[in-house]
JSON list of C-alpha atoms in Angstrom, two decimals:
[
{"chain": "A", "resi": 1, "resn": "MET", "atom": "CA", "xyz": [-14.93, 21.50, 19.93]},
{"chain": "A", "resi": 2, "resn": "ASN", "atom": "CA", "xyz": [-16.95, 22.76, 16.98]},
{"chain": "A", "resi": 3, "resn": "SER", "atom": "CA", "xyz": [-16.95, 20.96, 13.65]},
{"chain": "A", "resi": 4, "resn": "LEU", "atom": "CA", "xyz": [-14.20, 22.99, 11.90]},
{"chain": "A", "resi": 5, "resn": "PRO", "atom": "CA", "xyz": [-11.34, 22.38, 14.37]},
{"chain": "A", "resi": 6, "resn": "LYS", "atom": "CA", "xyz": [-12.53, 18.80, 14.86]},
{"chain": "A", "resi": 7, "resn": "ALA", "atom": "CA", "xyz": [-12.50, 18.16, 11.07]},
{"chain": "A", "resi": 8, "resn": "ILE", "atom": "CA", "xyz": [-8.99, 19.61, 10.75]},
{"chain": "A", "resi": 9, "resn": "LEU", "atom": "CA", "xyz": [-7.58, 17.45, 13.55]},
{"chain": "A", "resi": 10, "resn": "GLN", "atom": "CA", "xyz": [-9.37, 14.30, 12.38]},
{"chain": "A", "resi": 11, "resn": "HIS", "atom": "CA", "xyz": [-8.04, 14.79, 8.84]},
{"chain": "A", "resi": 12, "resn": "ALA", "atom": "CA", "xyz": [-4.50, 15.54, 10.10]},
{"chain": "A", "resi": 13, "resn": "ARG", "atom": "CA", "xyz": [-4.49, 12.38, 12.24]},
{"chain": "A", "resi": 14, "resn": "SER", "atom": "CA", "xyz": [-5.82, 10.22, 9.39]},
{"chain": "A", "resi": 15, "resn": "LEU", "atom": "CA", "xyz": [-2.85, 11.07, 7.15]},
{"chain": "A", "resi": 16, "resn": "PRO", "atom": "CA", "xyz": [0.28, 8.88, 7.04]},
{"chain": "A", "resi": 17, "resn": "GLU", "atom": "CA", "xyz": [3.47, 10.20, 8.70]},
{"chain": "A", "resi": 18, "resn": "GLY", "atom": "CA", "xyz": [4.51, 13.44, 7.00]},
{"chain": "A", "resi": 19, "resn": "GLY", "atom": "CA", "xyz": [1.14, 13.86, 5.28]},
{"chain": "A", "resi": 20, "resn": "VAL", "atom": "CA", "xyz": [0.54, 17.51, 4.41]},
{"chain": "A", "resi": 21, "resn": "LEU", "atom": "CA", "xyz": [-2.69, 19.41, 4.77]},
{"chain": "A", "resi": 22, "resn": "SER", "atom": "CA", "xyz": [-3.59, 22.93, 3.72]},
{"chain": "A", "resi": 23, "resn": "PRO", "atom": "CA", "xyz": [-6.09, 25.46, 5.08]},
{"chain": "A", "resi": 24, "resn": "LYS", "atom": "CA", "xyz": [-7.61, 25.66, 1.56]},
{"chain": "A", "resi": 25, "resn": "GLU", "atom": "CA", "xyz": [-8.94, 22.12, 2.00]},
{"chain": "A", "resi": 26, "resn": "PHE", "atom": "CA", "xyz": [-11.30, 23.31, 4.75]},
{"chain": "A", "resi": 27, "resn": "LEU", "atom": "CA", "xyz": [-12.78, 26.47, 3.23]},
{"chain": "A", "resi": 28, "resn": "HIS", "atom": "CA", "xyz": [-16.09, 24.64, 2.72]},
{"chain": "A", "resi": 29, "resn": "LEU", "atom": "CA", "xyz": [-16.42, 24.42, 6.53]},
{"chain": "A", "resi": 30, "resn": "GLY", "atom": "CA", "xyz": [-15.88, 28.06, 7.45]},
{"chain": "A", "resi": 31, "resn": "SER", "atom": "CA", "xyz": [-14.59, 31.48, 6.45]},
{"chain": "A", "resi": 32, "resn": "ARG", "atom": "CA", "xyz": [-10.96, 31.94, 5.45]},
{"chain": "A", "resi": 33, "resn": "SER", "atom": "CA", "xyz": [-10.20, 33.75, 8.71]},
{"chain": "A", "resi": 34, "resn": "ALA", "atom": "CA", "xyz": [-11.86, 31.02, 10.84]},
{"chain": "A", "resi": 35, "resn": "VAL", "atom": "CA", "xyz": [-9.88, 28.30, 9.03]},
{"chain": "A", "resi": 36, "resn": "ASP", "atom": "CA", "xyz": [-6.59, 30.25, 9.33]},
{"chain": "A", "resi": 37, "resn": "GLN", "atom": "CA", "xyz": [-7.30, 30.92, 13.01]},
{"chain": "A", "resi": 38, "resn": "ALA", "atom": "CA", "xyz": [-7.90, 27.22, 13.71]},
{"chain": "A", "resi": 39, "resn": "PHE", "atom": "CA", "xyz": [-4.65, 26.23, 11.97]},
{"chain": "A", "resi": 40, "resn": "SER", "atom": "CA", "xyz": [-2.75, 28.96, 13.79]},
{"chain": "A", "resi": 41, "resn": "ARG", "atom": "CA", "xyz": [-4.14, 27.83, 17.15]},
{"chain": "A", "resi": 42, "resn": "PHE", "atom": "CA", "xyz": [-3.21, 24.19, 16.48]},
{"chain": "A", "resi": 43, "resn": "ALA", "atom": "CA", "xyz": [0.32, 25.23, 15.46]},
{"chain": "A", "resi": 44, "resn": "LYS", "atom": "CA", "xyz": [0.74, 27.21, 18.71]},
{"chain": "A", "resi": 45, "resn": "GLN", "atom": "CA", "xyz": [-0.53, 24.23, 20.73]},
{"chain": "A", "resi": 46, "resn": "GLY", "atom": "CA", "xyz": [1.85, 21.86, 18.92]},
{"chain": "A", "resi": 47, "resn": "LYS", "atom": "CA", "xyz": [-1.02, 19.79, 17.49]},
{"chain": "A", "resi": 48, "resn": "LEU", "atom": "CA", "xyz": [0.08, 20.74, 13.97]},
{"chain": "A", "resi": 49, "resn": "LEU", "atom": "CA", "xyz": [3.49, 21.76, 12.63]},
{"chain": "A", "resi": 50, "resn": "ARG", "atom": "CA", "xyz": [3.72, 24.53, 10.04]},
{"chain": "A", "resi": 51, "resn": "VAL", "atom": "CA", "xyz": [6.32, 23.35, 7.50]},
{"chain": "A", "resi": 52, "resn": "ALA", "atom": "CA", "xyz": [5.82, 26.02, 4.83]},
{"chain": "A", "resi": 53, "resn": "ARG", "atom": "CA", "xyz": [3.37, 28.74, 3.91]},
{"chain": "A", "resi": 54, "resn": "GLY", "atom": "CA", "xyz": [-0.03, 27.08, 3.69]},
{"chain": "A", "resi": 55, "resn": "ALA", "atom": "CA", "xyz": [1.34, 23.61, 4.52]},
{"chain": "A", "resi": 56, "resn": "TYR", "atom": "CA", "xyz": [0.98, 21.80, 7.83]},
{"chain": "A", "resi": 57, "resn": "THR", "atom": "CA", "xyz": [1.64, 18.31, 9.11]},
{"chain": "A", "resi": 58, "resn": "ALA", "atom": "CA", "xyz": [0.76, 16.44, 12.28]},
{"chain": "A", "resi": 59, "resn": "PRO", "atom": "CA", "xyz": [3.51, 15.54, 14.75]},
{"chain": "A", "resi": 60, "resn": "VAL", "atom": "CA", "xyz": [4.18, 11.85, 15.30]},
{"chain": "A", "resi": 61, "resn": "ASN", "atom": "CA", "xyz": [3.26, 10.65, 18.78]},
{"chain": "A", "resi": 62, "resn": "SER", "atom": "CA", "xyz": [5.27, 7.78, 20.19]},
{"chain": "A", "resi": 63, "resn": "ARG", "atom": "CA", "xyz": [5.89, 6.41, 23.65]},
{"chain": "A", "resi": 64, "resn": "PHE", "atom": "CA", "xyz": [8.86, 8.79, 23.86]},
{"chain": "A", "resi": 65, "resn": "GLY", "atom": "CA", "xyz": [6.68, 11.81, 23.21]},
{"chain": "A", "resi": 66, "resn": "SER", "atom": "CA", "xyz": [5.95, 13.90, 20.17]},
{"chain": "A", "resi": 67, "resn": "ARG", "atom": "CA", "xyz": [8.36, 14.44, 17.25]},
{"chain": "A", "resi": 68, "resn": "ALA", "atom": "CA", "xyz": [8.34, 15.93, 13.78]},
{"chain": "A", "resi": 69, "resn": "PRO", "atom": "CA", "xyz": [7.79, 13.49, 10.91]},
{"chain": "A", "resi": 70, "resn": "ALA", "atom": "CA", "xyz": [10.82, 12.36, 8.88]},
{"chain": "A", "resi": 71, "resn": "PRO", "atom": "CA", "xyz": [11.78, 15.17, 6.47]},
{"chain": "A", "resi": 72, "resn": "GLU", "atom": "CA", "xyz": [11.79, 12.88, 3.41]},
{"chain": "A", "resi": 73, "resn": "LYS", "atom": "CA", "xyz": [8.19, 11.84, 4.17]},
{"chain": "A", "resi": 74, "resn": "ILE", "atom": "CA", "xyz": [7.10, 15.49, 4.36]},
{"chain": "A", "resi": 75, "resn": "ILE", "atom": "CA", "xyz": [8.96, 16.26, 1.11]},
{"chain": "A", "resi": 76, "resn": "GLN", "atom": "CA", "xyz": [7.31, 13.29, -0.64]},
{"chain": "A", "resi": 77, "resn": "SER", "atom": "CA", "xyz": [3.88, 14.31, 0.63]},
{"chain": "A", "resi": 78, "resn": "LEU", "atom": "CA", "xyz": [4.39, 17.94, -0.47]},
{"chain": "A", "resi": 79, "resn": "ALA", "atom": "CA", "xyz": [5.43, 16.75, -3.93]},
{"chain": "A", "resi": 80, "resn": "GLU", "atom": "CA", "xyz": [2.25, 14.66, -4.26]},
{"chain": "A", "resi": 81, "resn": "HIS", "atom": "CA", "xyz": [0.10, 17.41, -2.75]},
{"chain": "A", "resi": 82, "resn": "ASN", "atom": "CA", "xyz": [1.40, 20.04, -5.20]},
{"chain": "A", "resi": 83, "resn": "GLY", "atom": "CA", "xyz": [1.85, 17.76, -8.22]},
{"chain": "A", "resi": 84, "resn": "GLU", "atom": "CA", "xyz": [5.61, 18.40, -8.35]},
{"chain": "A", "resi": 85, "resn": "VAL", "atom": "CA", "xyz": [8.70, 16.33, -8.95]},
{"chain": "A", "resi": 86, "resn": "VAL", "atom": "CA", "xyz": [10.97, 16.60, -5.88]},
{"chain": "A", "resi": 87, "resn": "VAL", "atom": "CA", "xyz": [14.31, 14.77, -5.75]},
{"chain": "A", "resi": 88, "resn": "PRO", "atom": "CA", "xyz": [17.50, 14.94, -3.66]},
{"chain": "A", "resi": 89, "resn": "HIS", "atom": "CA", "xyz": [20.12, 17.54, -4.66]},
{"chain": "A", "resi": 90, "resn": "GLY", "atom": "CA", "xyz": [23.22, 16.58, -6.69]},
{"chain": "A", "resi": 91, "resn": "ALA", "atom": "CA", "xyz": [25.50, 16.44, -3.64]},
{"chain": "A", "resi": 92, "resn": "SER", "atom": "CA", "xyz": [23.25, 13.80, -2.04]},
{"chain": "A", "resi": 93, "resn": "ALA", "atom": "CA", "xyz": [22.97, 12.02, -5.40]},
{"chain": "A", "resi": 94, "resn": "ALA", "atom": "CA", "xyz": [26.78, 11.88, -5.76]},
{"chain": "A", "resi": 95, "resn": "ASN", "atom": "CA", "xyz": [27.07, 10.50, -2.23]},
{"chain": "A", "resi": 96, "resn": "THR", "atom": "CA", "xyz": [24.36, 7.89, -2.87]},
{"chain": "A", "resi": 97, "resn": "LEU", "atom": "CA", "xyz": [26.14, 6.70, -6.03]},
{"chain": "A", "resi": 98, "resn": "GLY", "atom": "CA", "xyz": [29.51, 6.51, -4.26]},
{"chain": "A", "resi": 99, "resn": "LEU", "atom": "CA", "xyz": [31.07, 9.33, -6.34]},
{"chain": "A", "resi": 100, "resn": "THR", "atom": "CA", "xyz": [31.97, 11.33, -3.23]},
{"chain": "A", "resi": 101, "resn": "GLN", "atom": "CA", "xyz": [32.45, 10.63, 0.46]},
{"chain": "A", "resi": 102, "resn": "GLN", "atom": "CA", "xyz": [31.19, 14.12, 1.29]},
{"chain": "A", "resi": 103, "resn": "VAL", "atom": "CA", "xyz": [27.94, 14.14, 3.20]},
{"chain": "A", "resi": 104, "resn": "PRO", "atom": "CA", "xyz": [25.96, 17.34, 2.60]},
{"chain": "A", "resi": 105, "resn": "ILE", "atom": "CA", "xyz": [25.62, 19.42, 5.77]},
{"chain": "A", "resi": 106, "resn": "ARG", "atom": "CA", "xyz": [22.36, 21.01, 4.70]},
{"chain": "A", "resi": 107, "resn": "GLU", "atom": "CA", "xyz": [19.43, 19.12, 3.26]},
{"chain": "A", "resi": 108, "resn": "VAL", "atom": "CA", "xyz": [18.58, 20.42, -0.20]},
{"chain": "A", "resi": 109, "resn": "TYR", "atom": "CA", "xyz": [16.03, 19.04, -2.65]},
{"chain": "A", "resi": 110, "resn": "LEU", "atom": "CA", "xyz": [15.34, 20.00, -6.26]},
{"chain": "A", "resi": 111, "resn": "THR", "atom": "CA", "xyz": [11.82, 20.59, -7.51]},
{"chain": "A", "resi": 112, "resn": "SER", "atom": "CA", "xyz": [9.82, 21.33, -10.62]},
{"chain": "A", "resi": 113, "resn": "GLY", "atom": "CA", "xyz": [7.85, 23.78, -8.45]},
{"chain": "A", "resi": 114, "resn": "ARG", "atom": "CA", "xyz": [8.90, 27.04, -6.84]},
{"chain": "A", "resi": 115, "resn": "THR", "atom": "CA", "xyz": [11.87, 27.52, -4.52]},
{"chain": "A", "resi": 116, "resn": "ARG", "atom": "CA", "xyz": [10.98, 27.59, -0.82]},
{"chain": "A", "resi": 117, "resn": "LYS", "atom": "CA", "xyz": [12.31, 26.84, 2.62]},
{"chain": "A", "resi": 118, "resn": "LEU", "atom": "CA", "xyz": [10.69, 24.28, 4.87]},
{"chain": "A", "resi": 119, "resn": "GLN", "atom": "CA", "xyz": [10.95, 24.48, 8.63]},
{"chain": "A", "resi": 120, "resn": "ILE", "atom": "CA", "xyz": [10.95, 20.99, 10.10]},
{"chain": "A", "resi": 121, "resn": "ASP", "atom": "CA", "xyz": [11.55, 20.91, 13.83]},
{"chain": "A", "resi": 122, "resn": "HIS", "atom": "CA", "xyz": [14.71, 22.97, 14.29]},
{"chain": "A", "resi": 123, "resn": "SER", "atom": "CA", "xyz": [16.16, 22.42, 10.84]},
{"chain": "A", "resi": 124, "resn": "GLU", "atom": "CA", "xyz": [15.62, 24.28, 7.62]},
{"chain": "A", "resi": 125, "resn": "ILE", "atom": "CA", "xyz": [15.36, 22.39, 4.34]},
{"chain": "A", "resi": 126, "resn": "LEU", "atom": "CA", "xyz": [15.77, 24.16, 1.03]},
{"chain": "A", "resi": 127, "resn": "VAL", "atom": "CA", "xyz": [13.56, 23.01, -1.84]},
{"chain": "A", "resi": 128, "resn": "LYS", "atom": "CA", "xyz": [15.06, 24.64, -4.91]},
{"chain": "A", "resi": 129, "resn": "HIS", "atom": "CA", "xyz": [13.56, 25.04, -8.37]},
{"chain": "A", "resi": 130, "resn": "ALA", "atom": "CA", "xyz": [15.62, 23.09, -10.92]},
{"chain": "A", "resi": 131, "resn": "PRO", "atom": "CA", "xyz": [15.70, 23.13, -14.72]},
{"chain": "A", "resi": 132, "resn": "ARG", "atom": "CA", "xyz": [13.62, 20.46, -16.43]},
{"chain": "A", "resi": 133, "resn": "TRP", "atom": "CA", "xyz": [16.66, 18.47, -17.66]},
{"chain": "A", "resi": 134, "resn": "MET", "atom": "CA", "xyz": [17.74, 17.81, -14.05]},
{"chain": "A", "resi": 135, "resn": "LEU", "atom": "CA", "xyz": [14.39, 16.21, -13.26]},
{"chain": "A", "resi": 136, "resn": "ALA", "atom": "CA", "xyz": [13.66, 14.50, -16.59]},
{"chain": "A", "resi": 137, "resn": "LEU", "atom": "CA", "xyz": [14.67, 11.01, -15.44]},
{"chain": "A", "resi": 138, "resn": "GLY", "atom": "CA", "xyz": [12.96, 11.43, -12.06]},
{"chain": "A", "resi": 139, "resn": "GLU", "atom": "CA", "xyz": [13.94, 9.33, -9.07]},
{"chain": "A", "resi": 140, "resn": "ARG", "atom": "CA", "xyz": [15.39, 6.41, -11.01]},
{"chain": "A", "resi": 141, "resn": "GLN", "atom": "CA", "xyz": [19.15, 5.81, -10.78]},
{"chain": "A", "resi": 142, "resn": "ALA", "atom": "CA", "xyz": [19.78, 7.41, -14.20]},
{"chain": "A", "resi": 143, "resn": "GLY", "atom": "CA", "xyz": [18.13, 10.60, -12.88]},
{"chain": "A", "resi": 144, "resn": "THR", "atom": "CA", "xyz": [20.25, 10.43, -9.73]},
{"chain": "A", "resi": 145, "resn": "ALA", "atom": "CA", "xyz": [23.32, 10.14, -12.00]},
{"chain": "A", "resi": 146, "resn": "VAL", "atom": "CA", "xyz": [22.31, 13.28, -13.96]},
{"chain": "A", "resi": 147, "resn": "ARG", "atom": "CA", "xyz": [22.03, 15.31, -10.75]},
{"chain": "A", "resi": 148, "resn": "ALA", "atom": "CA", "xyz": [25.29, 13.90, -9.41]},
{"chain": "A", "resi": 149, "resn": "LEU", "atom": "CA", "xyz": [27.10, 14.84, -12.64]},
{"chain": "A", "resi": 150, "resn": "ALA", "atom": "CA", "xyz": [25.60, 18.35, -12.57]},
{"chain": "A", "resi": 151, "resn": "TRP", "atom": "CA", "xyz": [26.96, 18.79, -9.04]},
{"chain": "A", "resi": 152, "resn": "ILE", "atom": "CA", "xyz": [30.38, 17.29, -9.90]},
{"chain": "A", "resi": 153, "resn": "GLY", "atom": "CA", "xyz": [30.74, 19.53, -12.95]},
{"chain": "A", "resi": 154, "resn": "PRO", "atom": "CA", "xyz": [32.61, 19.26, -16.28]},
{"chain": "A", "resi": 155, "resn": "ALA", "atom": "CA", "xyz": [36.12, 18.91, -14.79]},
{"chain": "A", "resi": 156, "resn": "PHE", "atom": "CA", "xyz": [35.45, 15.55, -13.13]},
{"chain": "A", "resi": 157, "resn": "ALA", "atom": "CA", "xyz": [32.55, 14.27, -15.26]},
{"chain": "A", "resi": 158, "resn": "GLN", "atom": "CA", "xyz": [34.59, 11.84, -17.33]},
{"chain": "A", "resi": 159, "resn": "GLN", "atom": "CA", "xyz": [36.11, 9.93, -14.40]},
{"chain": "A", "resi": 160, "resn": "SER", "atom": "CA", "xyz": [32.72, 9.91, -12.64]},
{"chain": "A", "resi": 161, "resn": "LEU", "atom": "CA", "xyz": [31.07, 8.47, -15.75]},
{"chain": "A", "resi": 162, "resn": "ALA", "atom": "CA", "xyz": [33.62, 5.65, -15.91]},
{"chain": "A", "resi": 163, "resn": "SER", "atom": "CA", "xyz": [32.64, 4.77, -12.33]},
{"chain": "A", "resi": 164, "resn": "LEU", "atom": "CA", "xyz": [28.91, 5.12, -13.06]},
{"chain": "A", "resi": 165, "resn": "ARG", "atom": "CA", "xyz": [29.18, 2.83, -16.05]},
{"chain": "A", "resi": 166, "resn": "ARG", "atom": "CA", "xyz": [30.59, 0.11, -13.80]},
{"chain": "A", "resi": 167, "resn": "THR", "atom": "CA", "xyz": [28.07, 0.57, -10.98]},
{"chain": "A", "resi": 168, "resn": "LEU", "atom": "CA", "xyz": [24.77, 1.44, -12.67]},
{"chain": "A", "resi": 169, "resn": "PRO", "atom": "CA", "xyz": [22.55, -1.46, -13.81]},
{"chain": "A", "resi": 170, "resn": "ALA", "atom": "CA", "xyz": [22.68, -1.81, -17.62]},
{"chain": "A", "resi": 171, "resn": "ALA", "atom": "CA", "xyz": [19.12, -0.47, -18.07]},
{"chain": "A", "resi": 172, "resn": "GLU", "atom": "CA", "xyz": [19.96, 2.67, -16.05]},
{"chain": "A", "resi": 173, "resn": "TRP", "atom": "CA", "xyz": [23.20, 3.28, -17.97]},
{"chain": "A", "resi": 174, "resn": "GLN", "atom": "CA", "xyz": [21.20, 2.89, -21.21]},
{"chain": "A", "resi": 175, "resn": "ALA", "atom": "CA", "xyz": [18.57, 5.38, -19.99]},
{"chain": "A", "resi": 176, "resn": "LEU", "atom": "CA", "xyz": [21.33, 7.87, -19.11]},
{"chain": "A", "resi": 177, "resn": "ALA", "atom": "CA", "xyz": [22.97, 7.44, -22.53]},
{"chain": "A", "resi": 178, "resn": "LEU", "atom": "CA", "xyz": [19.63, 7.83, -24.35]},
{"chain": "A", "resi": 179, "resn": "ALA", "atom": "CA", "xyz": [18.74, 11.00, -22.43]},
{"chain": "A", "resi": 180, "resn": "ARG", "atom": "CA", "xyz": [21.88, 12.92, -23.41]},
{"chain": "A", "resi": 181, "resn": "ALA", "atom": "CA", "xyz": [20.16, 15.01, -26.12]},
{"chain": "A", "resi": 182, "resn": "ALA", "atom": "CA", "xyz": [18.15, 16.72, -23.36]},
{"chain": "A", "resi": 183, "resn": "LEU", "atom": "CA", "xyz": [21.23, 17.41, -21.19]},
{"chain": "A", "resi": 184, "resn": "PRO", "atom": "CA", "xyz": [23.71, 20.32, -21.25]},
{"chain": "A", "resi": 185, "resn": "GLY", "atom": "CA", "xyz": [26.38, 20.08, -23.98]},
{"chain": "A", "resi": 186, "resn": "TRP", "atom": "CA", "xyz": [29.31, 19.26, -21.67]},
{"chain": "A", "resi": 187, "resn": "MET", "atom": "CA", "xyz": [27.38, 16.45, -19.99]},
{"chain": "A", "resi": 188, "resn": "ALA", "atom": "CA", "xyz": [26.04, 15.02, -23.26]},
{"chain": "A", "resi": 189, "resn": "GLN", "atom": "CA", "xyz": [29.57, 15.02, -24.69]},
{"chain": "A", "resi": 190, "resn": "ALA", "atom": "CA", "xyz": [31.04, 13.27, -21.63]},
{"chain": "A", "resi": 191, "resn": "ILE", "atom": "CA", "xyz": [28.30, 10.62, -21.64]},
{"chain": "A", "resi": 192, "resn": "GLY", "atom": "CA", "xyz": [28.72, 10.14, -25.39]},
{"chain": "A", "resi": 193, "resn": "LYS", "atom": "CA", "xyz": [32.49, 9.63, -25.00]},
{"chain": "A", "resi": 194, "resn": "GLU", "atom": "CA", "xyz": [31.98, 7.05, -22.26]},
{"chain": "A", "resi": 195, "resn": "ALA", "atom": "CA", "xyz": [29.25, 5.25, -24.24]},
{"chain": "A", "resi": 196, "resn": "ALA", "atom": "CA", "xyz": [31.51, 5.17, -27.35]},
{"chain": "A", "resi": 197, "resn": "ARG", "atom": "CA", "xyz": [34.18, 3.31, -25.43]},
{"chain": "A", "resi": 198, "resn": "GLY", "atom": "CA", "xyz": [32.14, 0.20, -26.12]}
]
C-alpha cells in the first residue's frame, strides 16, 4: 500500500469513535483526484463510511463485526471539525426536559452551519441551520429549554415555563430569564411573566 492510502487509514483509525476526516486534510500527500480516489475506494470497501459530502468516518470494529459509530459522536465530531454549534432539535429538547412524552421519529439537529443530511448506516439525520437565538445558550439546560419552547410554540409556552421553573436548576432558570432580550417577543414575554411571579 503506498503512503497516501496508508496515511488515510492510519489517521482514520487513530481517531476516537465517530471522528471525522476530510479528503482536504491529505492534499499535501497527493493530487486531489488521487486523494478522492483513495477515499472512494475505502468507502466501497467499507473501510470508511461517507457521512456527508467531504466527511468520512471509520466504522467501529467489535467482536460482533463492524458497525457505524454512534450518530451523536459523529455529530459532535463534525461540529468540532467545522467549528459549528450543533445541538438536538426542539422536539428532543422537550422530551429531555419532560415537557412531552413524544419521542421524535427522525433525528434532527440544529446547527450554526449550513443545512445538510448525514447518512449514517441506513438512517438519515437532518442537520438544520437554526437562527442564532436558538443556539445562544448552547448545550446547557437553559439552551435546551429555549429550543424546547420554540418547538412547543406560543400556545403552550406558559404552562411549559411553569414546569421548567420547577425542574431547572436555579442557575439555569436565571440564565434563561436573563437571555430573554435575545429571544423572540412571544417567548421573552412568556419567560418574563413566569419570572415576575416571584
